[in-house]
Amino acid sequence: MKKITIAIDGHSSCGKSTMAKALAQQLGYIYVDTGAMYRSVTLYALRHQLIQPDGTILTDELQQQMDQIHITFQLDPASGRPITYLNGECVEELIRSLQVSNHVSPIAALPFVREAMVAQQQAMGQSGGIVMDGRDIGTVVFPNAELKVFVTASAQVRAQRRYDELQQKGMPADFDDILKNVQERDYIDSHREVSPLKQADDAILLDNSHMTIDEQNQWLLDLALQKIEES
């Protein structure tokens, strides 16, 4: 049976990564969290003082250091799911902080950052059998993907999900700050000059505002199996 490429795009905090990870595990495919890649670059920039207190990014310095940023994914033996490593260090929890969330969209909008990450992503998906989620997978990274899904939900719902996630992890969280962050990221992601967030013409829309995780996972699995059978 042919292995296809599955591209899942959509707004922040829509549960794209949760969906994509579950689908890859069910199909025996490779999962790549592109959002985690941009978050890792952001974490690197914060650690190396390449983002100023006022939010200004030292772009020249960051561009010079891009070849020092190596992002990989390894399977967690306990969960069977991939976790993110930055230069050999597990950063899966660190890259989910609000500090990283507040700076990731401007970092991800930089052309040289996107160019470097897209090249890595395309290399990962050359042989098919891959599930990748992000903002521009179906439009830029894999425009010929056999299955494209665009996920959305209301800003209020997404902020509540993010708040609950941070609370469960024992991390500081303020709902109003998170809602503001979600709305700002939507604007930046949709209006950036390079690879703006938009639904591909042939993508299938999923609004999961009122769906449970199990419901959305089953919806996606049924759709993927149908596409695989047709391929």
Coordinates of C-alpha atoms in Angstrom, one line a residue, residues 9-209:
D9 CA -2.1 23.4 8.7
G10 CA -4.1 25.8 10.8
H11 CA -4.2 28.4 13.6
S12 CA -2.2 28.2 16.8
S13 CA -3.5 26.1 19.7
C14 CA -5.9 24.2 17.5
G15 CA -4.6 20.9 18.6
K16 CA -2.8 20.2 15.2
S17 CA 0.1 18.6 16.9
T18 CA -2.0 16.3 19.0
M19 CA -4.0 15.2 15.9
A20 CA -0.9 14.8 13.8
K21 CA 1.0 12.7 16.4
A22 CA -2.0 10.4 17.0
L23 CA -2.5 9.9 13.3
A24 CA 1.1 9.2 12.6
Q25 CA 1.1 6.6 15.4
Q26 CA -2.0 4.9 14.1
L27 CA -0.7 4.8 10.5
G28 CA 2.9 3.9 11.4
Y29 CA 4.0 7.1 9.7
I30 CA 6.7 9.6 10.7
Y31 CA 5.5 12.7 12.5
V32 CA 7.3 16.1 12.2
D33 CA 6.1 19.0 14.4
T34 CA 7.2 22.0 12.4
G35 CA 5.9 24.4 15.0
A36 CA 8.3 22.8 17.5
M37 CA 11.1 23.6 15.0
Y38 CA 10.3 27.3 15.0
R39 CA 9.8 27.3 18.7
S40 CA 13.2 25.7 19.1
V41 CA 14.8 28.5 17.0
T42 CA 13.0 31.0 19.2
L43 CA 14.3 29.3 22.4
Y44 CA 17.8 29.4 20.9
A45 CA 17.5 33.1 20.1
L46 CA 16.2 33.9 23.6
R47 CA 19.0 32.0 25.2
H48 CA 21.6 33.8 23.2
Q49 CA 20.2 37.2 23.8
L50 CA 19.2 37.6 20.1
I51 CA 15.8 38.9 21.2
Q52 CA 15.9 42.3 23.0
P53 CA 13.6 43.1 26.0
D54 CA 11.5 45.3 23.6
G55 CA 11.1 42.3 21.2
T56 CA 13.6 43.5 18.7
I57 CA 15.3 40.6 17.0
L58 CA 19.0 40.8 16.2
T59 CA 18.5 39.3 12.7
D60 CA 22.0 39.6 11.4
E61 CA 23.4 37.7 14.4
L62 CA 20.7 35.1 14.2
Q63 CA 21.2 34.5 10.5
Q64 CA 24.9 34.0 11.1
Q65 CA 24.2 31.4 13.7
M66 CA 21.5 29.4 11.9
D67 CA 24.0 26.7 10.9
Q68 CA 24.5 26.1 14.7
I69 CA 20.8 25.3 15.2
H70 CA 20.2 21.6 14.8
I71 CA 16.6 20.3 15.5
T72 CA 15.8 16.6 15.7
F73 CA 13.0 14.4 16.9
Q74 CA 13.3 11.2 18.9
L75 CA 10.6 8.8 20.0
D76 CA 9.7 8.8 23.6
P77 CA 9.9 5.1 24.7
A78 CA 7.2 5.6 27.3
S79 CA 4.6 7.3 25.0
G80 CA 5.8 6.2 21.6
R81 CA 5.6 9.8 20.4
P82 CA 8.3 12.1 19.2
I83 CA 9.9 14.7 21.4
T84 CA 11.9 17.7 20.3
Y85 CA 15.7 18.1 20.7
L86 CA 17.7 21.3 20.2
N87 CA 21.4 20.6 19.7
G88 CA 21.0 17.3 21.5
E89 CA 19.0 18.7 24.5
C90 CA 15.4 17.7 25.1
V91 CA 13.4 21.0 24.9
E92 CA 9.9 19.6 24.5
E93 CA 8.6 21.4 27.7
L94 CA 10.7 24.5 27.4
I95 CA 9.5 25.4 23.9
R96 CA 5.8 25.4 25.1
S97 CA 6.3 28.3 27.6
L98 CA 4.4 31.6 27.1
Q99 CA 7.8 33.4 26.7
V100 CA 8.5 31.4 23.6
S101 CA 4.9 31.7 22.4
N102 CA 5.2 35.5 22.7
H103 CA 8.2 35.6 20.3
V104 CA 7.8 32.6 17.9
S105 CA 5.6 34.3 15.3
P106 CA 8.1 37.2 14.5
I107 CA 11.0 34.6 14.4
A108 CA 9.0 32.3 12.1
A109 CA 8.3 35.2 9.8
L110 CA 12.0 35.8 9.1
P111 CA 12.7 34.6 5.5
F112 CA 16.1 33.0 6.3
V113 CA 14.6 31.1 9.2
R114 CA 11.7 29.8 7.1
E115 CA 14.1 28.9 4.3
A116 CA 16.3 26.8 6.7
M117 CA 13.4 25.1 8.3
V118 CA 11.5 24.3 5.0
A119 CA 14.7 22.7 3.6
Q120 CA 14.9 20.5 6.7
Q121 CA 11.2 19.6 6.5
Q122 CA 11.3 18.8 2.8
A123 CA 14.4 16.5 3.4
M124 CA 12.4 14.7 6.1
G125 CA 9.4 14.0 3.9
Q126 CA 11.0 13.0 0.6
S127 CA 9.9 9.3 0.8
G128 CA 6.2 9.9 1.9
G129 CA 4.8 8.1 4.9
I130 CA 4.9 11.4 6.8
V131 CA 2.5 13.5 8.8
M132 CA 3.6 17.1 9.2
D133 CA 1.7 20.0 10.8
G134 CA 2.4 23.8 10.8
R135 CA 1.3 27.0 9.0
D136 CA 2.5 26.5 5.5
I137 CA 2.9 22.7 4.9
G138 CA 0.1 22.4 2.3
T139 CA 1.0 25.6 0.6
V140 CA 4.8 25.8 0.6
V141 CA 6.5 22.7 2.1
F142 CA 4.4 20.0 0.4
P143 CA 2.1 21.6 -2.1
N144 CA 1.6 18.2 -3.7
A145 CA 0.6 16.4 -0.5
E146 CA -2.1 13.8 -1.1
L147 CA -4.0 14.9 1.9
K148 CA -4.3 18.5 3.2
V149 CA -6.3 19.5 6.3
F150 CA -6.7 23.1 7.6
V151 CA -7.7 23.2 11.3
T152 CA -9.3 26.1 13.0
A153 CA -11.3 27.0 16.2
S154 CA -12.5 30.2 17.9
A155 CA -9.8 32.3 19.6
Q156 CA -11.6 31.9 22.9
V157 CA -11.6 28.1 22.7
R158 CA -8.0 28.0 21.7
A159 CA -6.9 30.3 24.5
Q160 CA -8.9 28.1 27.0
R161 CA -7.2 24.9 25.7
R162 CA -3.7 26.6 26.0
Y163 CA -4.6 27.8 29.5
D164 CA -5.7 24.3 30.6
E165 CA -2.6 22.8 29.2
L166 CA -0.2 25.1 31.0
Q167 CA -2.2 24.7 34.3
Q168 CA -1.9 20.9 34.0
K169 CA 1.8 21.2 33.6
G170 CA 2.1 23.5 36.6
M171 CA 3.3 26.4 34.5
P172 CA 2.2 30.0 35.1
A173 CA -0.8 31.0 33.0
D174 CA -3.1 34.0 32.7
F175 CA -6.1 33.5 30.4
D176 CA -6.3 37.2 29.2
D177 CA -2.6 37.1 28.3
I178 CA -3.0 33.8 26.5
L179 CA -6.0 35.1 24.5
K180 CA -4.1 38.2 23.5
N181 CA -1.2 36.0 22.4
V182 CA -3.5 33.8 20.3
Q183 CA -5.0 36.8 18.6
E184 CA -1.7 38.5 17.9
R185 CA -0.2 35.3 16.5
D186 CA -3.2 34.9 14.2
Y187 CA -2.6 38.4 12.8
I188 CA 1.1 38.0 12.4
D189 CA 0.9 34.5 10.9
S190 CA -1.8 35.6 8.4
H191 CA -0.1 38.9 7.4
R192 CA 3.6 38.0 7.1
E193 CA 5.2 38.5 3.7
V194 CA 6.8 35.1 3.6
S195 CA 4.6 32.0 3.6
P196 CA 1.6 33.5 5.3
L197 CA -0.9 31.2 7.0
K198 CA -3.7 30.4 4.6
Q199 CA -5.9 27.5 3.6
A200 CA -4.7 25.7 0.5
D201 CA -7.3 25.5 -2.2
D202 CA -7.5 21.8 -2.0
A203 CA -7.4 21.5 1.8
I204 CA -10.3 20.1 3.8
L205 CA -11.5 22.5 6.5
L206 CA -11.9 21.2 10.1
D207 CA -13.4 23.5 12.8
N208 CA -12.9 21.5 16.0
S209 CA -14.3 24.2 18.4

